[in-house]
Amino acid sequence: SSKEKGGTAALEQCLLDVASGRGSPHRTFQNHFQSKLCAVTTSVQQIIASFKEEGCDVVRLQKVLFKLVENPPPVENFSRSLVLYALKFMSSIGSIIYFGASSTSCTRPRYLEDFIILNPKWLSNALSLTLREDSISTFFEGRKEQRSHENEVLKINHSLPVFSLDETIQLWDREYIQKVGKHFAENGSNSDFFNFLQQVCEHSGIFVPFSVRMKNGNNQTHYLLPIFAPQVPTNFWSFKVKENWKTTLCNSFIFYESIPCNFIDKLSAEIVKDLFELSLQDETNSIRIQSIIYMKTAIYAKIVEEVEDVNANKRYSHVTEIFVHLIETDSPLYVGSNVSSGGRKLIASAKGCEGSGGEKIWKLGYSTVLDAIEHVVNIHIKGSIGREVVCPGCLLKNNPNRATVWNSDDVNYSDECIMCPSGHEASPHLLLGPYEDVDDNMSVATGVNSVYSAYSAMSGYSGYSTYTNASKADALLPGVVIVALWDRANNRVVRIGSGFIADNRRGLIVTASHTLFNLDSDPNHGSIDEEFFGLPNATAIIGVNPRGSDSAVFTYCADIVASDVLNVDGCILQIKTKFERPVELDRNHLTERSEFPISSQIKNERLKRLRMTTEFQREQEVRVIGFRQTGEGILVGGGHINRIACVNNGFVCKPLDSSTSHQAGNKFVPRSEIVVACSTGGGNSGGPFVNEVGEVIGILSRADPIETQRCYLTPASEIKILLKKARKDCEDIFYNSYSAMEHF
């Protein structure tokens, strides 16, 4: 209090502590107080002041660098990085606005580095004038016909506030912006400046990017504009239906901690992207998006499938309505358990035809939406989440806040039906989605194991990006496994590697071939194509991370079902049996123990699958997750089995194509690889290298014998070929058993 003696001094000291970062690892003002400015910063300040005196509102970085070269500051090792640091310093104290490219995840960050805003008020005016509703409406109206003809995405829904990349650049072609831009236009063009303003909006969350894979296989970048989203109207959605052949499904996601302010914007962009791809990539051209309505805290979609009955010469329409809403505790749509203070709840509901276990609901976008939610949650939510499945009967007949809910992990396909306390019956296929095939580019929704969701690569990669979800490596661990070669005859484990789950429906595991095959052609360990190094009574055992545990336990036995040992250091295993009791194996001695067949019930094991992508770029940051066996702390490598996964960071160096190399007899020559700079060790072999959104770009094959920080990956493109072969060749026991049961 100012009335108390020393109150002012205490406040002053508190402000100084905050500014200087005392007592905190995060410094707000970068050592501004009680520190001497370096000569580079002083020179940059003088140059910026001269531009301001000339009346410039914006200046190119290049002009500042030219002036510094003409009159360099008196420092040793003068570099561009010192200039960028000086600009960030000036931006942090408010004298200029400078974004830079090193601390953003924008799709094209280099433009943010090229310009310096000298007059913050000018930028504010430019944004407000350009992004006014009447200005945008005029821009839309003038391009309405062009949008319909040129862009498959934009013509689907004119009312959706979505711009193409070109439109978000052309939007700035206004007189009051050209007036400023003419001072530094190159070759009479302001395109770089327009790109800069476009990236400013993306950096600030005004434009939310998403990339749609078109029918020709190319990606098109689009932007969602949250500023034009209206509030959610009262009584917009109801769980009730009028037709007796319809039903309502609902999943609720509980966020126990606070969520990012732009979470619903990121989620809406992901849902829009995935729904567009669902429609565009439909080979029958029968699925179309009738409407998408984007709101402040919700998104609604109506998906239609046109079906022609040739015999009756009639056409039928199947319609699914989907509604995703971030709700408050007092919402009339609130279902399930209560959320503590500070938490939030997201509901994802869908209405449509109940027949065939709600197959049409799942096929027409519901699975796609749930998968999008899981994807965005894994990236942007740091705290733990809960997930509930709501009883459809309760939604139709009771008040939503009295509806029965089940934890999504407690619902299994093996259950014949589920009965809620109110007497409503629901089949697992209705609650979890139809049980069908998944192809190479499809994704299974985590927790709700439906298969109708097309997943494409991330919106756009920035070489400057940092891990927005670095702490989420733990969320990927359930999909990473430890793989060991077990010599049953001699009761010992002879080799150990890592791998990941690629298909949680069939129990398919990806690992490195050299863990289970003699790729080095050692004459003492069988021929190169002999499984398990020629051991007559051997098998692969798989260790997984139980929920809530840091240590993997050996739980399954698996057979090799697909390999190409001469060209690919990667193979596919299929889980066949399960130990009656999981084994916490710390030494290489393992005796025979009870196990039982698990193939037909693998779906109920609730395994987590990692997604793969064939897209990567040089300098892209990646992480390898695996079970190193090189020793740790006081433990010596080889004397102890490490069951705790380790994460190492690296970056992509280049792709390596060896397809033209001469095949030297019966020896392993990799067809293609990815070169990565990353520290690895024994036991990491077969471990997945994942990008910033958790997608696998390849598995570890080998380390460079000379440059030990350099390693080689078997790319996801090669793994997908093996995976496709495995799915085609291996008998799908569960599916056959289920089909046979239908005859009785």
mmCIF file of N, CA and C in Angstrom, residues 338-448:
data_model
loop_
_atom_site.group_PDB
_atom_site.id
_atom_site.type_symbol
_atom_site.label_atom_id
_atom_site.label_comp_id
_atom_site.label_asym_id
_atom_site.label_seq_id
_atom_site.Cartn_x
_atom_site.Cartn_y
_atom_site.Cartn_z
ATOM 1 N N ASN A 338 -18.874 -33.137 -14.289
ATOM 2 C CA ASN A 338 -18.579 -31.725 -14.108
ATOM 3 C C ASN A 338 -17.086 -31.465 -14.236
ATOM 4 N N VAL A 339 -16.768 -30.240 -14.631
ATOM 5 C CA VAL A 339 -15.383 -29.828 -14.790
ATOM 6 C C VAL A 339 -15.034 -28.862 -13.668
ATOM 7 N N SER A 340 -13.868 -29.047 -13.081
ATOM 8 C CA SER A 340 -13.444 -28.176 -11.990
ATOM 9 C C SER A 340 -13.195 -26.764 -12.501
ATOM 10 N N SER A 341 -13.048 -25.849 -11.588
ATOM 11 C CA SER A 341 -12.818 -24.449 -11.931
ATOM 12 C C SER A 341 -11.571 -24.314 -12.803
ATOM 13 N N GLY A 342 -11.706 -23.561 -13.866
ATOM 14 C CA GLY A 342 -10.586 -23.371 -14.790
ATOM 15 C C GLY A 342 -10.594 -24.335 -15.943
ATOM 16 N N GLY A 343 -11.373 -25.427 -15.861
ATOM 17 C CA GLY A 343 -11.450 -26.407 -16.935
ATOM 18 C C GLY A 343 -12.535 -26.051 -17.940
ATOM 19 N N ARG A 344 -12.511 -26.715 -19.077
ATOM 20 C CA ARG A 344 -13.514 -26.501 -20.111
ATOM 21 C C ARG A 344 -13.928 -27.850 -20.681
ATOM 22 N N LYS A 345 -15.030 -27.843 -21.421
ATOM 23 C CA LYS A 345 -15.513 -29.070 -22.046
ATOM 24 C C LYS A 345 -15.864 -28.790 -23.500
ATOM 25 N N LEU A 346 -15.476 -29.712 -24.361
ATOM 26 C CA LEU A 346 -15.791 -29.637 -25.783
ATOM 27 C C LEU A 346 -16.705 -30.793 -26.133
ATOM 28 N N ILE A 347 -17.845 -30.513 -26.761
ATOM 29 C CA ILE A 347 -18.719 -31.590 -27.204
ATOM 30 C C ILE A 347 -18.627 -31.710 -28.717
ATOM 31 N N ALA A 348 -18.654 -32.944 -29.201
ATOM 32 C CA ALA A 348 -18.677 -33.226 -30.628
ATOM 33 C C ALA A 348 -19.853 -34.154 -30.868
ATOM 34 N N SER A 349 -20.898 -33.626 -31.475
ATOM 35 C CA SER A 349 -22.140 -34.370 -31.645
ATOM 36 C C SER A 349 -22.466 -34.520 -33.125
ATOM 37 N N ALA A 350 -23.232 -35.555 -33.465
ATOM 38 C CA ALA A 350 -23.633 -35.787 -34.854
ATOM 39 C C ALA A 350 -25.004 -36.442 -34.881
ATOM 40 N N LYS A 351 -25.791 -36.076 -35.884
ATOM 41 C CA LYS A 351 -27.115 -36.657 -36.076
ATOM 42 C C LYS A 351 -27.215 -37.233 -37.476
ATOM 43 N N GLY A 352 -27.834 -38.421 -37.576
ATOM 44 C CA GLY A 352 -27.992 -39.043 -38.884
ATOM 45 C C GLY A 352 -28.649 -40.400 -38.771
ATOM 46 N N CYS A 353 -28.525 -41.190 -39.833
ATOM 47 C CA CYS A 353 -29.177 -42.499 -39.914
ATOM 48 C C CYS A 353 -28.567 -43.483 -38.921
ATOM 49 N N GLU A 354 -29.435 -44.146 -38.142
ATOM 50 C CA GLU A 354 -28.969 -45.082 -37.126
ATOM 51 C C GLU A 354 -28.644 -46.446 -37.700
ATOM 52 N N GLY A 355 -29.158 -46.765 -38.893
ATOM 53 C CA GLY A 355 -28.992 -48.097 -39.473
ATOM 54 C C GLY A 355 -27.547 -48.514 -39.649
ATOM 55 N N SER A 356 -27.327 -49.838 -39.603
ATOM 56 C CA SER A 356 -25.993 -50.445 -39.758
ATOM 57 C C SER A 356 -24.996 -49.881 -38.755
ATOM 58 N N GLY A 357 -25.456 -49.736 -37.523
ATOM 59 C CA GLY A 357 -24.563 -49.250 -36.473
ATOM 60 C C GLY A 357 -24.114 -47.820 -36.684
ATOM 61 N N GLY A 358 -25.005 -47.015 -37.287
ATOM 62 C CA GLY A 358 -24.654 -45.610 -37.506
ATOM 63 C C GLY A 358 -23.548 -45.411 -38.517
ATOM 64 N N GLU A 359 -23.410 -46.360 -39.444
ATOM 65 C CA GLU A 359 -22.302 -46.333 -40.400
ATOM 66 C C GLU A 359 -22.257 -45.025 -41.188
ATOM 67 N N LYS A 360 -23.407 -44.543 -41.633
ATOM 68 C CA LYS A 360 -23.432 -43.325 -42.446
ATOM 69 C C LYS A 360 -22.989 -42.102 -41.641
ATOM 70 N N ILE A 361 -23.325 -42.065 -40.363
ATOM 71 C CA ILE A 361 -22.896 -40.939 -39.528
ATOM 72 C C ILE A 361 -21.374 -40.874 -39.479
ATOM 73 N N TRP A 362 -20.771 -42.030 -39.251
ATOM 74 C CA TRP A 362 -19.312 -42.080 -39.145
ATOM 75 C C TRP A 362 -18.653 -41.816 -40.487
ATOM 76 N N LYS A 363 -19.226 -42.372 -41.543
ATOM 77 C CA LYS A 363 -18.634 -42.211 -42.867
ATOM 78 C C LYS A 363 -18.728 -40.774 -43.353
ATOM 79 N N LEU A 364 -19.833 -40.115 -43.050
ATOM 80 C CA LEU A 364 -20.060 -38.759 -43.551
ATOM 81 C C LEU A 364 -19.540 -37.694 -42.580
ATOM 82 N N GLY A 365 -18.339 -37.872 -42.122
ATOM 83 C CA GLY A 365 -17.649 -36.795 -41.440
ATOM 84 C C GLY A 365 -17.451 -36.893 -39.941
ATOM 85 N N TYR A 366 -18.236 -37.723 -39.228
ATOM 86 C CA TYR A 366 -18.110 -37.723 -37.770
ATOM 87 C C TYR A 366 -16.751 -38.265 -37.336
ATOM 88 N N SER A 367 -16.324 -39.338 -37.966
ATOM 89 C CA SER A 367 -15.004 -39.876 -37.633
ATOM 90 C C SER A 367 -13.909 -38.885 -37.998
ATOM 91 N N THR A 368 -14.069 -38.221 -39.135
ATOM 92 C CA THR A 368 -13.101 -37.211 -39.565
ATOM 93 C C THR A 368 -12.978 -36.095 -38.537
ATOM 94 N N VAL A 369 -14.108 -35.650 -38.020
ATOM 95 C CA VAL A 369 -14.109 -34.565 -37.043
ATOM 96 C C VAL A 369 -13.469 -35.003 -35.731
ATOM 97 N N LEU A 370 -13.804 -36.197 -35.253
ATOM 98 C CA LEU A 370 -13.204 -36.686 -34.010
ATOM 99 C C LEU A 370 -11.695 -36.835 -34.149
ATOM 100 N N ASP A 371 -11.271 -37.281 -35.313
ATOM 101 C CA ASP A 371 -9.837 -37.422 -35.543
ATOM 102 C C ASP A 371 -9.155 -36.060 -35.559
ATOM 103 N N ALA A 372 -9.822 -35.073 -36.148
ATOM 104 C CA ALA A 372 -9.267 -33.713 -36.162
ATOM 105 C C ALA A 372 -9.134 -33.168 -34.747
ATOM 106 N N ILE A 373 -10.123 -33.448 -33.915
ATOM 107 C CA ILE A 373 -10.069 -32.989 -32.523
ATOM 108 C C ILE A 373 -8.879 -33.623 -31.809
ATOM 109 N N GLU A 374 -8.721 -34.936 -31.946
ATOM 110 C CA GLU A 374 -7.591 -35.619 -31.318
ATOM 111 C C GLU A 374 -6.262 -35.025 -31.787
ATOM 112 N N HIS A 375 -6.176 -34.737 -33.087
ATOM 113 C CA HIS A 375 -4.936 -34.223 -33.656
ATOM 114 C C HIS A 375 -4.589 -32.852 -33.069
ATOM 115 N N VAL A 376 -5.555 -31.955 -33.027
ATOM 116 C CA VAL A 376 -5.315 -30.599 -32.521
ATOM 117 C C VAL A 376 -5.067 -30.618 -31.014
ATOM 118 N N VAL A 377 -5.800 -31.462 -30.292
ATOM 119 C CA VAL A 377 -5.607 -31.578 -28.844
ATOM 120 C C VAL A 377 -4.186 -32.033 -28.536
ATOM 121 N N ASN A 378 -3.686 -33.015 -29.265
ATOM 122 C CA ASN A 378 -2.337 -33.525 -29.015
ATOM 123 C C ASN A 378 -1.272 -32.459 -29.230
ATOM 124 N N ILE A 379 -1.547 -31.507 -30.133
ATOM 125 C CA ILE A 379 -0.561 -30.482 -30.440
ATOM 126 C C ILE A 379 -0.642 -29.301 -29.474
ATOM 127 N N HIS A 380 -1.857 -28.856 -29.158
ATOM 128 C CA HIS A 380 -2.025 -27.570 -28.485
ATOM 129 C C HIS A 380 -2.410 -27.647 -27.006
ATOM 130 N N ILE A 381 -2.851 -28.794 -26.526
ATOM 131 C CA ILE A 381 -3.254 -28.893 -25.124
ATOM 132 C C ILE A 381 -2.138 -29.541 -24.321
ATOM 133 N N LYS A 382 -1.637 -28.841 -23.312
ATOM 134 C CA LYS A 382 -0.519 -29.351 -22.529
ATOM 135 C C LYS A 382 -0.970 -30.240 -21.378
ATOM 136 N N GLY A 383 -2.105 -29.908 -20.769
ATOM 137 C CA GLY A 383 -2.564 -30.683 -19.623
ATOM 138 C C GLY A 383 -3.246 -31.975 -20.035
ATOM 139 N N SER A 384 -3.641 -32.757 -19.045
ATOM 140 C CA SER A 384 -4.336 -34.006 -19.313
ATOM 141 C C SER A 384 -5.771 -33.722 -19.728
ATOM 142 N N ILE A 385 -6.360 -34.647 -20.470
ATOM 143 C CA ILE A 385 -7.744 -34.508 -20.907
ATOM 144 C C ILE A 385 -8.494 -35.797 -20.609
ATOM 145 N N GLY A 386 -9.804 -35.694 -20.526
ATOM 146 C CA GLY A 386 -10.661 -36.858 -20.394
ATOM 147 C C GLY A 386 -11.566 -36.945 -21.600
ATOM 148 N N ARG A 387 -12.106 -38.136 -21.847
ATOM 149 C CA ARG A 387 -12.990 -38.312 -22.989
ATOM 150 C C ARG A 387 -14.127 -39.236 -22.612
ATOM 151 N N GLU A 388 -15.333 -38.801 -22.942
ATOM 152 C CA GLU A 388 -16.521 -39.564 -22.582
ATOM 153 C C GLU A 388 -17.381 -39.804 -23.821
ATOM 154 N N VAL A 389 -18.033 -40.969 -23.832
ATOM 155 C CA VAL A 389 -19.008 -41.307 -24.867
ATOM 156 C C VAL A 389 -20.385 -41.252 -24.222
ATOM 157 N N VAL A 390 -21.310 -40.542 -24.856
ATOM 158 C CA VAL A 390 -22.623 -40.303 -24.269
ATOM 159 C C VAL A 390 -23.637 -41.303 -24.818
ATOM 160 N N CYS A 391 -24.527 -41.768 -23.965
ATOM 161 C CA CYS A 391 -25.568 -42.715 -24.366
ATOM 162 C C CYS A 391 -26.528 -42.040 -25.353
ATOM 163 N N PRO A 392 -26.686 -42.567 -26.572
ATOM 164 C CA PRO A 392 -27.598 -41.963 -27.553
ATOM 165 C C PRO A 392 -29.045 -41.943 -27.080
ATOM 166 N N GLY A 393 -29.484 -43.012 -26.401
ATOM 167 C CA GLY A 393 -30.855 -43.063 -25.915
ATOM 168 C C GLY A 393 -31.155 -41.959 -24.925
ATOM 169 N N CYS A 394 -30.217 -41.673 -24.044
ATOM 170 C CA CYS A 394 -30.402 -40.589 -23.074
ATOM 171 C C CYS A 394 -30.482 -39.236 -23.770
ATOM 172 N N LEU A 395 -29.671 -39.041 -24.803
ATOM 173 C CA LEU A 395 -29.696 -37.772 -25.514
ATOM 174 C C LEU A 395 -31.046 -37.538 -26.181
ATOM 175 N N LEU A 396 -31.650 -38.619 -26.690
ATOM 176 C CA LEU A 396 -32.918 -38.493 -27.401
ATOM 177 C C LEU A 396 -34.102 -38.320 -26.457
ATOM 178 N N LYS A 397 -34.006 -38.888 -25.254
ATOM 179 C CA LYS A 397 -35.189 -38.948 -24.398
ATOM 180 C C LYS A 397 -35.064 -38.196 -23.080
ATOM 181 N N ASN A 398 -33.846 -37.929 -22.644
ATOM 182 C CA ASN A 398 -33.658 -37.282 -21.344
ATOM 183 C C ASN A 398 -33.066 -35.890 -21.505
ATOM 184 N N ASN A 399 -32.997 -35.181 -20.396
ATOM 185 C CA ASN A 399 -32.281 -33.924 -20.358
ATOM 186 C C ASN A 399 -30.788 -34.214 -20.535
ATOM 187 N N PRO A 400 -30.059 -33.452 -21.388
ATOM 188 C CA PRO A 400 -28.638 -33.759 -21.643
ATOM 189 C C PRO A 400 -27.787 -33.862 -20.386
ATOM 190 N N ASN A 401 -28.049 -33.006 -19.380
ATOM 191 C CA ASN A 401 -27.189 -33.052 -18.196
ATOM 192 C C ASN A 401 -27.459 -34.264 -17.309
ATOM 193 N N ARG A 402 -28.479 -35.058 -17.676
ATOM 194 C CA ARG A 402 -28.750 -36.296 -16.942
ATOM 195 C C ARG A 402 -28.377 -37.531 -17.755
ATOM 196 N N ALA A 403 -27.772 -37.314 -18.912
ATOM 197 C CA ALA A 403 -27.427 -38.431 -19.792
ATOM 198 C C ALA A 403 -26.296 -39.272 -19.205
ATOM 199 N N THR A 404 -26.348 -40.562 -19.448
ATOM 200 C CA THR A 404 -25.296 -41.484 -19.020
ATOM 201 C C THR A 404 -24.084 -41.338 -19.924
ATOM 202 N N VAL A 405 -22.906 -41.323 -19.327
ATOM 203 C CA VAL A 405 -21.672 -41.266 -20.111
ATOM 204 C C VAL A 405 -20.757 -42.406 -19.681
ATOM 205 N N TRP A 406 -19.944 -42.866 -20.639
ATOM 206 C CA TRP A 406 -18.935 -43.881 -20.347
ATOM 207 C C TRP A 406 -17.564 -43.340 -20.719
ATOM 208 N N ASN A 407 -16.565 -43.696 -19.965
ATOM 209 C CA ASN A 407 -15.195 -43.397 -20.359
ATOM 210 C C ASN A 407 -14.918 -44.112 -21.678
ATOM 211 N N SER A 408 -14.351 -43.397 -22.645
ATOM 212 C CA SER A 408 -14.160 -43.975 -23.983
ATOM 213 C C SER A 408 -13.295 -45.231 -23.953
ATOM 214 N N ASP A 409 -12.374 -45.321 -22.988
ATOM 215 C CA ASP A 409 -11.509 -46.500 -22.912
ATOM 216 C C ASP A 409 -12.230 -47.729 -22.367
ATOM 217 N N ASP A 410 -13.416 -47.530 -21.782
ATOM 218 C CA ASP A 410 -14.149 -48.654 -21.195
ATOM 219 C C ASP A 410 -15.128 -49.307 -22.164
ATOM 220 N N VAL A 411 -15.251 -48.748 -23.368
ATOM 221 C CA VAL A 411 -16.163 -49.306 -24.369
ATOM 222 C C VAL A 411 -15.353 -50.161 -25.330
ATOM 223 N N ASN A 412 -15.728 -51.429 -25.479
ATOM 224 C CA ASN A 412 -14.972 -52.367 -26.308
ATOM 225 C C ASN A 412 -15.859 -53.007 -27.368
ATOM 226 N N TYR A 413 -15.242 -53.317 -28.501
ATOM 227 C CA TYR A 413 -15.980 -53.992 -29.564
ATOM 228 C C TYR A 413 -16.443 -55.384 -29.147
ATOM 229 N N SER A 414 -15.757 -55.967 -28.186
ATOM 230 C CA SER A 414 -16.117 -57.324 -27.755
ATOM 231 C C SER A 414 -17.442 -57.360 -27.005
ATOM 232 N N ASP A 415 -17.907 -56.197 -26.526
ATOM 233 C CA ASP A 415 -19.193 -56.153 -25.829
ATOM 234 C C ASP A 415 -20.321 -56.325 -26.838
ATOM 235 N N GLU A 416 -21.249 -57.216 -26.517
ATOM 236 C CA GLU A 416 -22.384 -57.427 -27.431
ATOM 237 C C GLU A 416 -23.256 -56.186 -27.497
ATOM 238 N N CYS A 417 -23.572 -55.623 -26.360
ATOM 239 C CA CYS A 417 -24.276 -54.340 -26.296
ATOM 240 C C CYS A 417 -24.020 -53.742 -24.918
ATOM 241 N N ILE A 418 -24.263 -52.451 -24.799
ATOM 242 C CA ILE A 418 -24.032 -51.749 -23.548
ATOM 243 C C ILE A 418 -25.363 -51.194 -23.059
ATOM 244 N N MET A 419 -25.648 -51.417 -21.792
ATOM 245 C CA MET A 419 -26.909 -50.960 -21.203
ATOM 246 C C MET A 419 -26.622 -49.823 -20.227
ATOM 247 N N CYS A 420 -27.344 -48.719 -20.401
ATOM 248 C CA CYS A 420 -27.170 -47.609 -19.473
ATOM 249 C C CYS A 420 -28.167 -47.758 -18.320
ATOM 250 N N PRO A 421 -27.977 -47.066 -17.191
ATOM 251 C CA PRO A 421 -28.871 -47.197 -16.039
ATOM 252 C C PRO A 421 -30.327 -46.840 -16.339
ATOM 253 N N SER A 422 -30.542 -46.062 -17.400
ATOM 254 C CA SER A 422 -31.919 -45.693 -17.758
ATOM 255 C C SER A 422 -32.594 -46.744 -18.627
ATOM 256 N N GLY A 423 -31.866 -47.832 -18.937
ATOM 257 C CA GLY A 423 -32.450 -48.926 -19.712
ATOM 258 C C GLY A 423 -32.243 -48.818 -21.208
ATOM 259 N N HIS A 424 -31.424 -47.871 -21.677
ATOM 260 C CA HIS A 424 -31.173 -47.735 -23.111
ATOM 261 C C HIS A 424 -30.033 -48.664 -23.527
ATOM 262 N N GLU A 425 -30.190 -49.321 -24.655
ATOM 263 C CA GLU A 425 -29.146 -50.193 -25.187
ATOM 264 C C GLU A 425 -28.399 -49.482 -26.310
ATOM 265 N N ALA A 426 -27.102 -49.726 -26.389
ATOM 266 C CA ALA A 426 -26.285 -49.160 -27.468
ATOM 267 C C ALA A 426 -25.230 -50.176 -27.857
ATOM 268 N N SER A 427 -25.002 -50.333 -29.146
ATOM 269 C CA SER A 427 -23.975 -51.261 -29.613
ATOM 270 C C SER A 427 -22.627 -50.555 -29.658
ATOM 271 N N PRO A 428 -21.549 -51.285 -29.416
ATOM 272 C CA PRO A 428 -20.213 -50.676 -29.498
ATOM 273 C C PRO A 428 -19.937 -50.087 -30.879
ATOM 274 N N HIS A 429 -20.504 -50.717 -31.934
ATOM 275 C CA HIS A 429 -20.262 -50.215 -33.289
ATOM 276 C C HIS A 429 -20.907 -48.854 -33.500
ATOM 277 N N LEU A 430 -22.013 -48.604 -32.828
ATOM 278 C CA LEU A 430 -22.644 -47.292 -32.913
ATOM 279 C C LEU A 430 -21.824 -46.262 -32.140
ATOM 280 N N LEU A 431 -21.303 -46.653 -30.974
ATOM 281 C CA LEU A 431 -20.561 -45.722 -30.124
ATOM 282 C C LEU A 431 -19.135 -45.482 -30.611
ATOM 283 N N LEU A 432 -18.510 -46.513 -31.189
ATOM 284 C CA LEU A 432 -17.103 -46.418 -31.583
ATOM 285 C C LEU A 432 -16.902 -46.254 -33.076
ATOM 286 N N GLY A 433 -17.914 -46.574 -33.857
ATOM 287 C CA GLY A 433 -17.774 -46.505 -35.305
ATOM 288 C C GLY A 433 -17.635 -47.879 -35.917
ATOM 289 N N PRO A 434 -17.996 -48.036 -37.216
ATOM 290 C CA PRO A 434 -17.898 -49.331 -37.892
ATOM 291 C C PRO A 434 -16.480 -49.862 -37.871
ATOM 292 N N TYR A 435 -16.393 -51.162 -37.866
ATOM 293 C CA TYR A 435 -15.097 -51.833 -37.797
ATOM 294 C C TYR A 435 -14.737 -52.277 -39.205
ATOM 295 N N GLU A 436 -13.929 -51.495 -39.893
ATOM 296 C CA GLU A 436 -13.595 -51.823 -41.270
ATOM 297 C C GLU A 436 -12.140 -51.538 -41.555
ATOM 298 N N ASP A 437 -11.753 -51.727 -42.847
ATOM 299 C CA ASP A 437 -10.372 -51.578 -43.260
ATOM 300 C C ASP A 437 -9.889 -50.142 -43.176
ATOM 301 N N VAL A 438 -8.575 -50.008 -43.001
ATOM 302 C CA VAL A 438 -7.931 -48.708 -43.021
ATOM 303 C C VAL A 438 -6.826 -48.788 -44.063
ATOM 304 N N ASP A 439 -6.803 -47.872 -45.036
ATOM 305 C CA ASP A 439 -5.724 -47.936 -46.009
ATOM 306 C C ASP A 439 -4.549 -47.089 -45.548
ATOM 307 N N ASP A 440 -3.531 -46.991 -46.414
ATOM 308 C CA ASP A 440 -2.285 -46.351 -46.003
ATOM 309 C C ASP A 440 -2.448 -44.902 -45.585
ATOM 310 N N ASN A 441 -3.391 -44.206 -46.179
ATOM 311 C CA ASN A 441 -3.528 -42.782 -45.902
ATOM 312 C C ASN A 441 -4.694 -42.470 -44.994
ATOM 313 N N MET A 442 -5.230 -43.472 -44.320
ATOM 314 C CA MET A 442 -6.346 -43.241 -43.423
ATOM 315 C C MET A 442 -5.844 -43.244 -41.993
ATOM 316 N N SER A 443 -6.625 -42.685 -41.125
ATOM 317 C CA SER A 443 -6.220 -42.577 -39.735
ATOM 318 C C SER A 443 -7.320 -43.061 -38.823
ATOM 319 N N VAL A 444 -6.948 -43.769 -37.788
ATOM 320 C CA VAL A 444 -7.925 -44.263 -36.831
ATOM 321 C C VAL A 444 -8.034 -43.291 -35.675
ATOM 322 N N ALA A 445 -9.235 -42.893 -35.362
ATOM 323 C CA ALA A 445 -9.428 -41.952 -34.252
ATOM 324 C C ALA A 445 -9.031 -42.612 -32.946
ATOM 325 N N THR A 446 -8.201 -41.921 -32.184
ATOM 326 C CA THR A 446 -7.746 -42.470 -30.916
ATOM 327 C C THR A 446 -8.882 -42.523 -29.918
ATOM 328 N N GLY A 447 -9.123 -43.677 -29.337
ATOM 329 C CA GLY A 447 -10.164 -43.807 -28.322
ATOM 330 C C GLY A 447 -11.502 -44.163 -28.918
ATOM 331 N N VAL A 448 -11.824 -43.626 -30.086
ATOM 332 C CA VAL A 448 -13.032 -44.036 -30.792
ATOM 333 C C VAL A 448 -12.555 -44.593 -32.119
#
